C-alpha positions as a Markdown table, in Angstrom:
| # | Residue | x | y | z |
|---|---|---|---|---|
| 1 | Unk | -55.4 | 4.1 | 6.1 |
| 2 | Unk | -54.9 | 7.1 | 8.3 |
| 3 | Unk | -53.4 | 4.6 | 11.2 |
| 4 | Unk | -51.0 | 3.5 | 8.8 |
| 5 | Unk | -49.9 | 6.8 | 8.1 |
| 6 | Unk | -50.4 | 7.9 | 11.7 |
| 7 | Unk | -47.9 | 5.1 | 11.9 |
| 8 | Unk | -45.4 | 6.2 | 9.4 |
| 9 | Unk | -45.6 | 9.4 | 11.1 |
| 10 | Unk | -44.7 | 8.6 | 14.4 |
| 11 | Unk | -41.4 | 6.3 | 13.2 |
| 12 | Unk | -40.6 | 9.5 | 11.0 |
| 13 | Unk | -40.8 | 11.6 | 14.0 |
| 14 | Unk | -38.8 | 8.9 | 15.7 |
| 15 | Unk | -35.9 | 9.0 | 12.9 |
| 16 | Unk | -35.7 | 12.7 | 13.9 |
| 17 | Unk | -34.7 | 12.2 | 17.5 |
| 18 | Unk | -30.8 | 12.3 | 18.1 |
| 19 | Unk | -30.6 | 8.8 | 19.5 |
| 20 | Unk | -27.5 | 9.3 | 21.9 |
| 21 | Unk | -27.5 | 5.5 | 23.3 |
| 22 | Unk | -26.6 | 4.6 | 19.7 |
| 23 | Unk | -23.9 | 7.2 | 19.2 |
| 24 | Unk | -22.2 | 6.6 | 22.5 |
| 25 | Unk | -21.9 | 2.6 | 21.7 |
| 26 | Unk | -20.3 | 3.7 | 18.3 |
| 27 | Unk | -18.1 | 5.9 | 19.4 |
| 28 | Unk | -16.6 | 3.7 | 22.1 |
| 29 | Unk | -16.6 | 1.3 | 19.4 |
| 30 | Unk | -14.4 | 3.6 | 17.6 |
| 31 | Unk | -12.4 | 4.0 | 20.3 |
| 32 | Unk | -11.4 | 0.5 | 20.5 |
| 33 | Unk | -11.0 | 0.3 | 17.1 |
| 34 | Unk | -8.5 | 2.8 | 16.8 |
| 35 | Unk | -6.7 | 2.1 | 19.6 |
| 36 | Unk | -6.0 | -1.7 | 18.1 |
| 37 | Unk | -5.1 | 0.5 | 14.8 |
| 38 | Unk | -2.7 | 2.2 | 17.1 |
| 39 | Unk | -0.6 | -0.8 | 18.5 |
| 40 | Unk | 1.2 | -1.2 | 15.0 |
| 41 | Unk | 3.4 | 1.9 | 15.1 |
| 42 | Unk | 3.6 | 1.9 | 19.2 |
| 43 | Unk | 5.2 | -1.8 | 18.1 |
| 44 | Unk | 7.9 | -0.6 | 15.7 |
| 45 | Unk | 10.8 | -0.1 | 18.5 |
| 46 | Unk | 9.6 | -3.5 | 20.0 |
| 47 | Unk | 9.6 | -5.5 | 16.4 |
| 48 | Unk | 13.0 | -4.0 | 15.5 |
| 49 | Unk | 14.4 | -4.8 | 18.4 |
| 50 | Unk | 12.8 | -8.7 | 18.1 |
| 51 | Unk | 13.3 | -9.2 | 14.6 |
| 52 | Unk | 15.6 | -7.0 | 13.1 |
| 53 | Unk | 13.6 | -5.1 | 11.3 |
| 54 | Unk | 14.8 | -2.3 | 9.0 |
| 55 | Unk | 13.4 | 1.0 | 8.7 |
| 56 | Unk | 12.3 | 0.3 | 5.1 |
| 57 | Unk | 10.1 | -2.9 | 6.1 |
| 58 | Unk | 8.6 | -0.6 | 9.4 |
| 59 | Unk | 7.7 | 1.7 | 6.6 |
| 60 | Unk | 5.9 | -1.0 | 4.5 |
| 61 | Unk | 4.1 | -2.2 | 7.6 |
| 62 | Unk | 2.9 | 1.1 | 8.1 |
| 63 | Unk | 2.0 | 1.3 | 4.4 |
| 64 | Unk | 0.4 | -1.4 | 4.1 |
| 65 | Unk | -2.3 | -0.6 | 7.3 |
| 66 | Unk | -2.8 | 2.6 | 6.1 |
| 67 | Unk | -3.5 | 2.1 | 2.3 |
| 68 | Unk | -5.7 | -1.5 | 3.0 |
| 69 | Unk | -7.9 | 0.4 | 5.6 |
| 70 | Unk | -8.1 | 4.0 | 3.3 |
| 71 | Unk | -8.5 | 2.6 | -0.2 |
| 72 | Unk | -11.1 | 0.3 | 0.7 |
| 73 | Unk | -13.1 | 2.5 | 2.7 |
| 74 | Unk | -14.9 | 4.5 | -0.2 |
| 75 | Unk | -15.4 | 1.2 | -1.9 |
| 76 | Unk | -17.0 | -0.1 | 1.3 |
| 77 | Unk | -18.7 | 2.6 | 1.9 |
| 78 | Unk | -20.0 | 2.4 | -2.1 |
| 79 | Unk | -21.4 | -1.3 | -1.6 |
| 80 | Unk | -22.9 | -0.2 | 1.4 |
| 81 | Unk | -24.5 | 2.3 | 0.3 |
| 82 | Unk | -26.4 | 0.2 | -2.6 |
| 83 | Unk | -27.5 | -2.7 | -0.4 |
| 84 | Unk | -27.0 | -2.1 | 3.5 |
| 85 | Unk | -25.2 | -4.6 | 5.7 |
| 86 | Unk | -25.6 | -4.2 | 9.0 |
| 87 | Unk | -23.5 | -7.2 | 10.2 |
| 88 | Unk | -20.7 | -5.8 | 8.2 |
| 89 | Unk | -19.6 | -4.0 | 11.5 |
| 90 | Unk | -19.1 | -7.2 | 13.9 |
| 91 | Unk | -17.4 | -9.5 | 11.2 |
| 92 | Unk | -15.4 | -6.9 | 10.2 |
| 93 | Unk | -14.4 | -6.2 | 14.1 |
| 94 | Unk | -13.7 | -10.0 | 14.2 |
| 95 | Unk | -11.0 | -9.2 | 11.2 |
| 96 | Unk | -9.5 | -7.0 | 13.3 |
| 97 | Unk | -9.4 | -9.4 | 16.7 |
| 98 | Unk | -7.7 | -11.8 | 14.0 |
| 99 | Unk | -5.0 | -9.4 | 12.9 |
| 100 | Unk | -4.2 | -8.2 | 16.2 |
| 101 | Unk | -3.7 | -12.3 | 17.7 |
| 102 | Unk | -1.5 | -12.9 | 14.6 |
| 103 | Unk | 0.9 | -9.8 | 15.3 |
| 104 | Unk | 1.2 | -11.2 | 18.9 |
| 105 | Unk | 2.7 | -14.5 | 17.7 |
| 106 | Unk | 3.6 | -13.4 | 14.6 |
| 107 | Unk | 7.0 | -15.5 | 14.4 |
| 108 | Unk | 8.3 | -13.3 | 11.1 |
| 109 | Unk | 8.6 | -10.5 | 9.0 |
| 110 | Unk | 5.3 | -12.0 | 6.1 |
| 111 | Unk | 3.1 | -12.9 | 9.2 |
| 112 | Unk | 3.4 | -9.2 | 10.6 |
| 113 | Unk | 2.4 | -8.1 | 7.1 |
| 114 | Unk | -0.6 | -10.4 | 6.7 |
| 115 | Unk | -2.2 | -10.1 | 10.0 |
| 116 | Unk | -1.8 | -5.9 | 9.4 |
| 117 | Unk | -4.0 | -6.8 | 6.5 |
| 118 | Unk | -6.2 | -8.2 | 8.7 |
| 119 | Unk | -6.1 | -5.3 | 10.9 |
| 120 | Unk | -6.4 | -2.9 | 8.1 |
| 121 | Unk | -9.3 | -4.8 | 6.2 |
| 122 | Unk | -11.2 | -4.3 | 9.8 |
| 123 | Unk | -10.6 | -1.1 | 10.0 |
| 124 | Unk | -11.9 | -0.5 | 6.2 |
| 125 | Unk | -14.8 | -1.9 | 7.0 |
| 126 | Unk | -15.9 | -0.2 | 10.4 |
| 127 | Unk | -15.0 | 3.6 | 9.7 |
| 128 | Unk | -17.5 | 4.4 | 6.9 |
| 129 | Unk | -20.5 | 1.7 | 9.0 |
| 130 | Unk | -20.2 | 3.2 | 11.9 |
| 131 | Unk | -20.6 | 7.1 | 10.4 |
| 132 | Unk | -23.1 | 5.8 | 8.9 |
| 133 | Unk | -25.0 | 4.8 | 12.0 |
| 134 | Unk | -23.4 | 8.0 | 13.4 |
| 135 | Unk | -25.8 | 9.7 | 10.4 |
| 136 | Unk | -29.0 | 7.7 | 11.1 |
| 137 | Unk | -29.0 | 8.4 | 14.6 |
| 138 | Unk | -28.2 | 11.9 | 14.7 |
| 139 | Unk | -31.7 | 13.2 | 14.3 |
| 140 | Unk | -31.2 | 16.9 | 13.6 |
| 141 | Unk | -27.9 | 17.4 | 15.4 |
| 142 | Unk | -25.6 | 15.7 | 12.9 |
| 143 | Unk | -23.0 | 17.3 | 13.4 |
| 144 | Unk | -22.9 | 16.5 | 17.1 |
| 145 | Unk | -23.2 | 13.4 | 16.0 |
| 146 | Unk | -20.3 | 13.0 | 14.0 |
| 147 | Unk | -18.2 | 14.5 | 16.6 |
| 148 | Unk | -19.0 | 12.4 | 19.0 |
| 149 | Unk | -18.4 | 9.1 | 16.6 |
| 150 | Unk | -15.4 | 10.8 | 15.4 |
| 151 | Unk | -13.5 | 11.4 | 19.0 |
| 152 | Unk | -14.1 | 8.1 | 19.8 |
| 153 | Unk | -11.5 | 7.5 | 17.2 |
| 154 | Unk | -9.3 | 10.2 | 17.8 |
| 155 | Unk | -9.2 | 9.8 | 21.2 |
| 156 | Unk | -7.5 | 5.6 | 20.5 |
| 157 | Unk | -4.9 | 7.2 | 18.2 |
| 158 | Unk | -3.7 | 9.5 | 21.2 |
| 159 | Unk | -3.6 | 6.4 | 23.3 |
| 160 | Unk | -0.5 | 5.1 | 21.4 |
| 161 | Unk | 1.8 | 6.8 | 23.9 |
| 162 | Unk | 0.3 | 5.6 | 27.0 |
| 163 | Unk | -0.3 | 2.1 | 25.8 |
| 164 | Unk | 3.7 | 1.5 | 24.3 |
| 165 | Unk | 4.5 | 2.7 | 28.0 |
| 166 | Unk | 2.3 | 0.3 | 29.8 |
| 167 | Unk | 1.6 | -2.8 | 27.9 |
| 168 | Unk | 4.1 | -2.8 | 25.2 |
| 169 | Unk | 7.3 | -2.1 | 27.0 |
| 170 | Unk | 7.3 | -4.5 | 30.0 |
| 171 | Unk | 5.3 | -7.1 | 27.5 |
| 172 | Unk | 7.0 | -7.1 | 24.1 |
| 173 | Unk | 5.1 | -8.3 | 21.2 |
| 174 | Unk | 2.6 | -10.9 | 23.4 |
| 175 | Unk | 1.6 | -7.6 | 24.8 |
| 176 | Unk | -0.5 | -7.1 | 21.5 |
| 177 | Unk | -2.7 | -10.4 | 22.5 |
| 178 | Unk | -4.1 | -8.4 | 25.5 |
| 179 | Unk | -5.6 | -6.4 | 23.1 |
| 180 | Unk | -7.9 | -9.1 | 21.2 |
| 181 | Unk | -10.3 | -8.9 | 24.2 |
| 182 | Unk | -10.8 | -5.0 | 23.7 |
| 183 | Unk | -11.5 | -6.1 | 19.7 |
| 184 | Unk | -14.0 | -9.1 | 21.5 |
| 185 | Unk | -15.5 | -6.0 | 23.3 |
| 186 | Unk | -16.1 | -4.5 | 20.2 |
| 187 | Unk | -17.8 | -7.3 | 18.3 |
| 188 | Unk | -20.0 | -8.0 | 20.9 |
| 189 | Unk | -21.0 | -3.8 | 21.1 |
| 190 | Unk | -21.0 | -4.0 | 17.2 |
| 191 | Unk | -23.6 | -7.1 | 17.7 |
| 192 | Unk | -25.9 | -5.2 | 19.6 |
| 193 | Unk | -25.8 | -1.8 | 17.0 |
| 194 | Unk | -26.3 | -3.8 | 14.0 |
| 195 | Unk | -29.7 | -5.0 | 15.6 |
| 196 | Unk | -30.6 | -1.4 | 15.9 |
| 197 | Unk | -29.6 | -0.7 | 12.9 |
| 198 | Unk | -31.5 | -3.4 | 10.9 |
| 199 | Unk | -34.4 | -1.9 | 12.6 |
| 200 | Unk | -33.9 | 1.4 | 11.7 |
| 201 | Unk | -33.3 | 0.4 | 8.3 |
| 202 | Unk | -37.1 | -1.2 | 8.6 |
| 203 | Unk | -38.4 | 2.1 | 9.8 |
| 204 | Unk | -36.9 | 4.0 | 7.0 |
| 205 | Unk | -38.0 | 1.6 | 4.0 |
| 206 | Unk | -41.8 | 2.2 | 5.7 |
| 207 | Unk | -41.5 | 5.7 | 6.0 |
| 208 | Unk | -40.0 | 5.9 | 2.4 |
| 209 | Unk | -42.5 | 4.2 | 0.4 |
| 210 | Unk | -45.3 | 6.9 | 0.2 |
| 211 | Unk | -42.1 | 9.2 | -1.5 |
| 212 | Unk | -41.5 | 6.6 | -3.8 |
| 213 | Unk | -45.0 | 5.9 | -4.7 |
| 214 | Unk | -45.0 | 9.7 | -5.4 |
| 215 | Unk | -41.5 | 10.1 | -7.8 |
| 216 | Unk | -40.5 | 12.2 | -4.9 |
| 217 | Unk | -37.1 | 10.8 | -4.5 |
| 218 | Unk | -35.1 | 9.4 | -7.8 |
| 219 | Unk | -31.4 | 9.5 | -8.2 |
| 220 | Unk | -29.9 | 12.5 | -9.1 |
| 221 | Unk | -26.9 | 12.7 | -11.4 |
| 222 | Unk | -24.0 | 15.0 | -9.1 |
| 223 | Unk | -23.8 | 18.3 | -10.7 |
| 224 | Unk | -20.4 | 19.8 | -11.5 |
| 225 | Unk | -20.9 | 22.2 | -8.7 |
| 226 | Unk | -21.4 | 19.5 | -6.1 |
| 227 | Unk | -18.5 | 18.1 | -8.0 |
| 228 | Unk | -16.3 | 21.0 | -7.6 |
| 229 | Unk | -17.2 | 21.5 | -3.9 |
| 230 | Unk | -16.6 | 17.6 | -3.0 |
| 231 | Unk | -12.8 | 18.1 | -4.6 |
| 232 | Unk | -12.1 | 21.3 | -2.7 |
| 233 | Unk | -13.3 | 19.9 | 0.3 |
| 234 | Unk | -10.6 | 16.5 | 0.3 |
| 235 | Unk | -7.8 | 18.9 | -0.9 |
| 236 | Unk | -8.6 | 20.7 | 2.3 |
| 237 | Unk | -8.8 | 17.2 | 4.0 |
| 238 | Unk | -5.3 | 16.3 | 2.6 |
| 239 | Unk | -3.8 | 19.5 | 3.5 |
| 240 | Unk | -4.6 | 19.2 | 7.3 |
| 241 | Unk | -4.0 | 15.5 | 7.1 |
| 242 | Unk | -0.1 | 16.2 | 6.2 |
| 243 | Unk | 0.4 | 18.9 | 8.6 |
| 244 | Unk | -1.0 | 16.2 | 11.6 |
| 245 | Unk | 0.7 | 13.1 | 9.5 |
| 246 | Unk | 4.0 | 15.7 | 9.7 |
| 247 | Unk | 3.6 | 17.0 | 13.6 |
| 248 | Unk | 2.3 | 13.3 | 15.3 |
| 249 | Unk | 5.6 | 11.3 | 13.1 |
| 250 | Unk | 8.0 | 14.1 | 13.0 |
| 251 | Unk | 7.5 | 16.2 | 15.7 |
| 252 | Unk | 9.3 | 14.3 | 18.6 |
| 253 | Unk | 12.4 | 14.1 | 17.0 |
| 254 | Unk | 12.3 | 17.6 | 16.7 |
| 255 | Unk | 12.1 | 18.6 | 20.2 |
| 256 | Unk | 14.7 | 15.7 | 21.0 |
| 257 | Unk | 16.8 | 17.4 | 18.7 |
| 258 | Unk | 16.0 | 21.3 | 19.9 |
| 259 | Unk | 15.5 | 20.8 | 23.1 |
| 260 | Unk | 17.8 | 18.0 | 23.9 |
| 261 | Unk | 14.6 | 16.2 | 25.6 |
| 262 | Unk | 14.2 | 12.2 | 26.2 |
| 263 | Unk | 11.5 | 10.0 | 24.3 |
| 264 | Unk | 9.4 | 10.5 | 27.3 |
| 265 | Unk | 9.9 | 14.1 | 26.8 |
| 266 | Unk | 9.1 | 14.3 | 23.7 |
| 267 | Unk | 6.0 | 11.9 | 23.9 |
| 268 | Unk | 4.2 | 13.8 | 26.3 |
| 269 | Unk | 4.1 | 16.7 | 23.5 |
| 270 | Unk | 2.9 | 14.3 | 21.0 |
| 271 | Unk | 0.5 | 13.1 | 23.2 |
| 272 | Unk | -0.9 | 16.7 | 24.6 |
| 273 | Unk | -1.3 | 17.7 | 20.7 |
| 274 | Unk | -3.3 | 14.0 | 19.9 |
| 275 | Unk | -5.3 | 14.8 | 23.2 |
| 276 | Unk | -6.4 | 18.1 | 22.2 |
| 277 | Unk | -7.1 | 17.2 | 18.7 |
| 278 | Unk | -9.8 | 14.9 | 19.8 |
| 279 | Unk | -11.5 | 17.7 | 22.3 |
| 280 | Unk | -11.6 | 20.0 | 18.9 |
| 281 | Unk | -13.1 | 17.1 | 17.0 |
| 282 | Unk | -16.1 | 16.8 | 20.1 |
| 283 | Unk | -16.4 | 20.7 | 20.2 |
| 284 | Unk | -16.3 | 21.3 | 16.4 |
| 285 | Unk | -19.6 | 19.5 | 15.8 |
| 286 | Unk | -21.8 | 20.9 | 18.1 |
| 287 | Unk | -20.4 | 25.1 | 17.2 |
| 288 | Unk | -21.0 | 23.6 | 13.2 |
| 289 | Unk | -24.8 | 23.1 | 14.1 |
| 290 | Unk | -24.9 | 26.5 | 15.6 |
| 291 | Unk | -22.4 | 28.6 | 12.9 |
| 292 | Unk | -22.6 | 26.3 | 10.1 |
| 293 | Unk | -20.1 | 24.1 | 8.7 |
| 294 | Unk | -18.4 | 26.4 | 6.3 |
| 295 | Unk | -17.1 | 29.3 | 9.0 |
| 296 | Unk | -15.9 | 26.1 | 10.8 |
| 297 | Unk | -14.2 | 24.5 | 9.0 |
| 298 | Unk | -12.2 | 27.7 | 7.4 |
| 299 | Unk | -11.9 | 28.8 | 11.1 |
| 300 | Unk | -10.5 | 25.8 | 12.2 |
| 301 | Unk | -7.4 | 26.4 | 9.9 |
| 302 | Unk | -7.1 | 30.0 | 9.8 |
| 303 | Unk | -6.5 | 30.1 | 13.2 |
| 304 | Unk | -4.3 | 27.7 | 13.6 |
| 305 | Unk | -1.7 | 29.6 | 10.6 |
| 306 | Unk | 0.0 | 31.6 | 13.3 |
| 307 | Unk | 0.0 | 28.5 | 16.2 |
| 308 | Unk | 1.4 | 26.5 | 13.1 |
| 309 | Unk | 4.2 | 29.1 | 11.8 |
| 310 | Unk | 5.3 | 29.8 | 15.0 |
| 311 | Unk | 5.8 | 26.6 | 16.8 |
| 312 | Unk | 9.4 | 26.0 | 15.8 |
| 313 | Unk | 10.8 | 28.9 | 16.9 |
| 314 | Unk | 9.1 | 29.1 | 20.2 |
| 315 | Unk | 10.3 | 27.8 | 23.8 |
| 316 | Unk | 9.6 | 24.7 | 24.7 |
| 317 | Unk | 7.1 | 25.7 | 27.6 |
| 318 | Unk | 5.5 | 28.4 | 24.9 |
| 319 | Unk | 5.7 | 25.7 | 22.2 |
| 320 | Unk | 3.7 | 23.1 | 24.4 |
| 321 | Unk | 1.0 | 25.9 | 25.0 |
| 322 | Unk | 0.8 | 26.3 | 21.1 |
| 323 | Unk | 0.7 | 22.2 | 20.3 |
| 324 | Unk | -2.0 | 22.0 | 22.6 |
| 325 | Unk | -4.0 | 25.0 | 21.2 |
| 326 | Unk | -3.5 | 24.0 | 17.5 |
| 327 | Unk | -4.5 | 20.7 | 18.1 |
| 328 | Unk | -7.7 | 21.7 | 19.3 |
| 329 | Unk | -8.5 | 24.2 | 16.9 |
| 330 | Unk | -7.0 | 22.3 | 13.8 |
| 331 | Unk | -8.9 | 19.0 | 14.4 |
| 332 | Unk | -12.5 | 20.8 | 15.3 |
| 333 | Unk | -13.0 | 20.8 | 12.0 |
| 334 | Unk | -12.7 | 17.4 | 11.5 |
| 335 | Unk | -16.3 | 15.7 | 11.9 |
| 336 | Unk | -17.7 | 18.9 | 10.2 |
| 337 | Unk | -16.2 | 18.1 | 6.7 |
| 338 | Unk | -17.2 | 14.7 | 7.0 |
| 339 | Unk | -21.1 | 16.3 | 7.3 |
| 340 | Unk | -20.2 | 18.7 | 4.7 |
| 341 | Unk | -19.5 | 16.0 | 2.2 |
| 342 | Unk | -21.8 | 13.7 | 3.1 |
| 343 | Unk | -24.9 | 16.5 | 3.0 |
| 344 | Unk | -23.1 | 18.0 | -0.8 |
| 345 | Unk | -24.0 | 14.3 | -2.1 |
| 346 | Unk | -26.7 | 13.0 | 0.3 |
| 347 | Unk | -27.6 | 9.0 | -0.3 |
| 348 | Unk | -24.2 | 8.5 | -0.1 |
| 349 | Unk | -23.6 | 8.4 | 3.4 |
| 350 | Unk | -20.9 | 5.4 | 3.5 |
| 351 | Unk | -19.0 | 6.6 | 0.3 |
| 352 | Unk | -18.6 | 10.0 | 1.6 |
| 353 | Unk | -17.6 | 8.5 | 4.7 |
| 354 | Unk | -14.9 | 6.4 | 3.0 |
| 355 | Unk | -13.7 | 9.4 | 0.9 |
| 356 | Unk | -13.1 | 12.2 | 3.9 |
| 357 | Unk | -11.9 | 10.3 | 6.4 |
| 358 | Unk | -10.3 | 6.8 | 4.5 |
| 359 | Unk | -8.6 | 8.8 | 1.6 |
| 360 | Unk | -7.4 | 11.1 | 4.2 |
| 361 | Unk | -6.0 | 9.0 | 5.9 |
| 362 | Unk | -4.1 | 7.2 | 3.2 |
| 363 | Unk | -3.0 | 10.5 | 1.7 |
| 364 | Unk | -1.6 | 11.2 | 5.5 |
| 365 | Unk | 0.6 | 8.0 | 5.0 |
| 366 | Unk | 1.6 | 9.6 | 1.6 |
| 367 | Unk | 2.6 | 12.4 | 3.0 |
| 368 | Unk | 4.7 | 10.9 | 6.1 |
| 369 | Unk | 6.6 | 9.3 | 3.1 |
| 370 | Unk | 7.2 | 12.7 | 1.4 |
| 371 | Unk | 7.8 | 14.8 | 4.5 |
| 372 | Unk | 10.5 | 12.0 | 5.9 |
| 373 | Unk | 12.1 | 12.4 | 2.6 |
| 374 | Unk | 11.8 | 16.4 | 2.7 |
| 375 | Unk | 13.5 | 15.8 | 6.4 |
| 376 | Unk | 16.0 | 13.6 | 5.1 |
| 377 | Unk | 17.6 | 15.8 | 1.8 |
| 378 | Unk | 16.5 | 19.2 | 3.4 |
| 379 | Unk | 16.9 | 18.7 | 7.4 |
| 380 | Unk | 14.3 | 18.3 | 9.7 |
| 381 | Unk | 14.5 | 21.8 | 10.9 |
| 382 | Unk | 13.0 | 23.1 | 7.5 |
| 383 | Unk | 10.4 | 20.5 | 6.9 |
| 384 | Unk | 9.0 | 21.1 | 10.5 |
| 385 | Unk | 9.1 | 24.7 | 9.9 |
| 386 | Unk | 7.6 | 23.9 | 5.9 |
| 387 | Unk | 4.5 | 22.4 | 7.4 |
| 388 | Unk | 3.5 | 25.4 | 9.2 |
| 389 | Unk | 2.5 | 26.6 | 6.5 |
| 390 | Unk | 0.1 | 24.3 | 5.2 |
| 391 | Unk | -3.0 | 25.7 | 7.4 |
| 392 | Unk | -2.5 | 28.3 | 5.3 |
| 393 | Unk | -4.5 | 26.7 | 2.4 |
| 394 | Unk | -7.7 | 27.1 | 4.3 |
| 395 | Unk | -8.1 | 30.0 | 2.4 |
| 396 | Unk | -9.4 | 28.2 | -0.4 |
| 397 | Unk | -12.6 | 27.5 | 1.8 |
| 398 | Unk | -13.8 | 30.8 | 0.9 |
| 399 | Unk | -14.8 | 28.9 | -2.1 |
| 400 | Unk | -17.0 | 26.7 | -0.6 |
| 401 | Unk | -21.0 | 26.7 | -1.0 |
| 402 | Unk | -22.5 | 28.1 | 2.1 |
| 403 | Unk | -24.5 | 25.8 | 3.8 |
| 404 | Unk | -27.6 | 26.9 | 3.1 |
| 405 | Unk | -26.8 | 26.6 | -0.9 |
| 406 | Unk | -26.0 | 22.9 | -0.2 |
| 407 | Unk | -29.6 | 22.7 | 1.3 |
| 408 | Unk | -31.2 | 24.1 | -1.7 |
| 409 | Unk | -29.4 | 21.9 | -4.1 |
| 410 | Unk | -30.4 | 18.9 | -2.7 |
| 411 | Unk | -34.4 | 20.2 | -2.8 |
């Protein structure tokens, strides 16, 4: 009896340990999933150019990614979380490496559209497994953890630039094929991590049957308060998600407009603000642990309120300064709300997952849709200058639970 439990014990102890092998693998994993996500818009001057297409059926591609891969992610992340899958993460990978060899000989418009699908489903699939692995091996330092799962992913988005330069130029659309090894990469990564993490899911059904035996942990109905915080918390998701959907679709046309700069130009500002937002999402983790997640997250968008107003009516030397620096500080908040939420409703790791990052991700493709129709009947000028404004609803974080009342709700 006492080497079983010496034996439950030791796994336990084990499950406590920030397991950074695992959250490395994941991250790059993320990387390479996001940069795959990343090829469809660096594609739109190439497929317009090849097919003809109009800036309405651009839009719907870009639609259709972003609402497959956001709206399924909380429903994912809710399957998941009733019966674990662990080889959910390398077939959905292999979804992805499909999508992304159908866009590369995709020979029309519906092809393009299906094999997004593809690409989107994938994507749906990974993003609320792989913070959950994040979760399981963070040990005590989760929200380390999540930053470093979490710039993995930003750090693919701000390789769009770099890779419609390099690959998809001088390659057209068959440039998109080379990228179906990068998704092979992935699976075979993803193979490896779900091992792990059917073992871990082993250790933890050991280690949780004396609390079971015991009525220690039932399901608990989500209070309104827990309710209340989880809704603040995705408005403040949305709210930063359509000042960065705003700045990383709009921005370079603003600058090419203002100051009478080239694509290149202008992409190297996009790319410097991307950059730095996935630095803020590694360092925002880590200073959460430390501070707490509350003053972090209402930091990270307080601060940026004067970056934010004042970017459009700065030089473009001082403006570059200020894209990088609100970047940084706008995005370290990112991972932390993803802990917030998932520690306001804990046992629902994947769901929460899906609903801070997925939703906010289709609610950022909303928004491009709203803010491109804000630039086209009020000038882009004002809409650039509207969404500087937008930090400004941090100030409803002061609403928030503290940290330590979240703890003692879930006692």
């Amino acid at each position: 009896m006492s080497t079983t439990a010496a034996s439950i014990s030791s796994k336990y102890e084990t499950q406590q340990k920030t397991t950074y092998r695992i959250l490395f693998i994941i991250g790059l994993c993320h990387l390479l999933n996001d940069s795959i996500q990343s090829v469809i818009p660096a594609m739109f001057p190439i497929l317009e150019k090849s097919m003809g297409l109009t800036y309405s059926q651009l839009g719907m591609i870009a639609f259709s990614l972003n609402m497959v891969s956001s709206i399924m992610q909380p429903v994912i992340g809710m399957a998941t979380d009733k019966k674990p899958f662990p080889f959910a993460l390398p077939i959905g990978l292999t979804s992805t490496l499909f999508g992304v060899l159908g866009l590369a000989f995709a020979p029309n418009y519906k092809w393009i559209i299906i094999s997004v699908l593809f690409i989107g489903l994938g994507s749906a699939v990974f993003h609320p497994e792989g913070s959950r692995v994040a979760y399981m091996a963070a040990g005590q330092r989760r929200g380390l953890a999540q930053s470093i799962y979490q710039v993995g992913g930003n750090t693919g988005q701000a390789l769009a630039p770099i890779i419609t330069a390099l690959i998809l130029v001088p390659l057209g659309q068959m440039g998109a094929a080379w990228f179906t090894a990068v998704a092979a990469i992935a699976v075979g990564l993803l193979i490896y991590i779900a091992f792990w993490y059917t073992g871990r899911l082993q250790q933890e059904l050991i280690a949780s049957r004396p609390r079971k035996q015991s009525g220690a942990h039932k399901n608990k109905r989500i209070s309104k308060k827990v309710w209340g915080a989880l809704l603040l918390v995705l408005f403040l998701i949305f709210a930063r998600s359509w000042y960065i959907s705003g700045m990383t679709n709009f921005y370079a046309f603003y600058a090419i407009e203002k100051y009478s700069f080239s694509i290149s130009q202008s992409q190297l500002f996009l790319f410097a603000f991307l950059v730095s937002g996935a630095l803020g999402t590694f360092f925002g983790g880590p200073l959460a642990d430390r501070f707490g997640k509350k003053k972090i997250i209402f930091l990270s968008m307080i601060l940026t309120v004067p970056l934010s107003i004042l970017i459009p009516f700065v030089p473009s030397t001082i403006a570059f300064i200020m894209l990088v620096a609100s970047g940084f500080i706008l995005m370290s908040s990112f991972s932390v709300t993803v802990v917030y939420a998932q520690e306001l409703v804990p046992g629902k790791i994947g769901t929460m997952a899906g609903l801070t990052v997925g939703l906010a991700f289709g609610m950022g493709a909303i928004g491009s849709i709203v803010l491109g129709y804000i630039a086209d009947t009020h000038g882009l000028v004002n809409m650039i200058i509207l969404i500087g404004f937008l930090p400004l609803l941090g100030l409803l974080t002061l609403l928030l639970p503290p940290d330590e009342t979240v703890s003692e709700w879930n006692k």
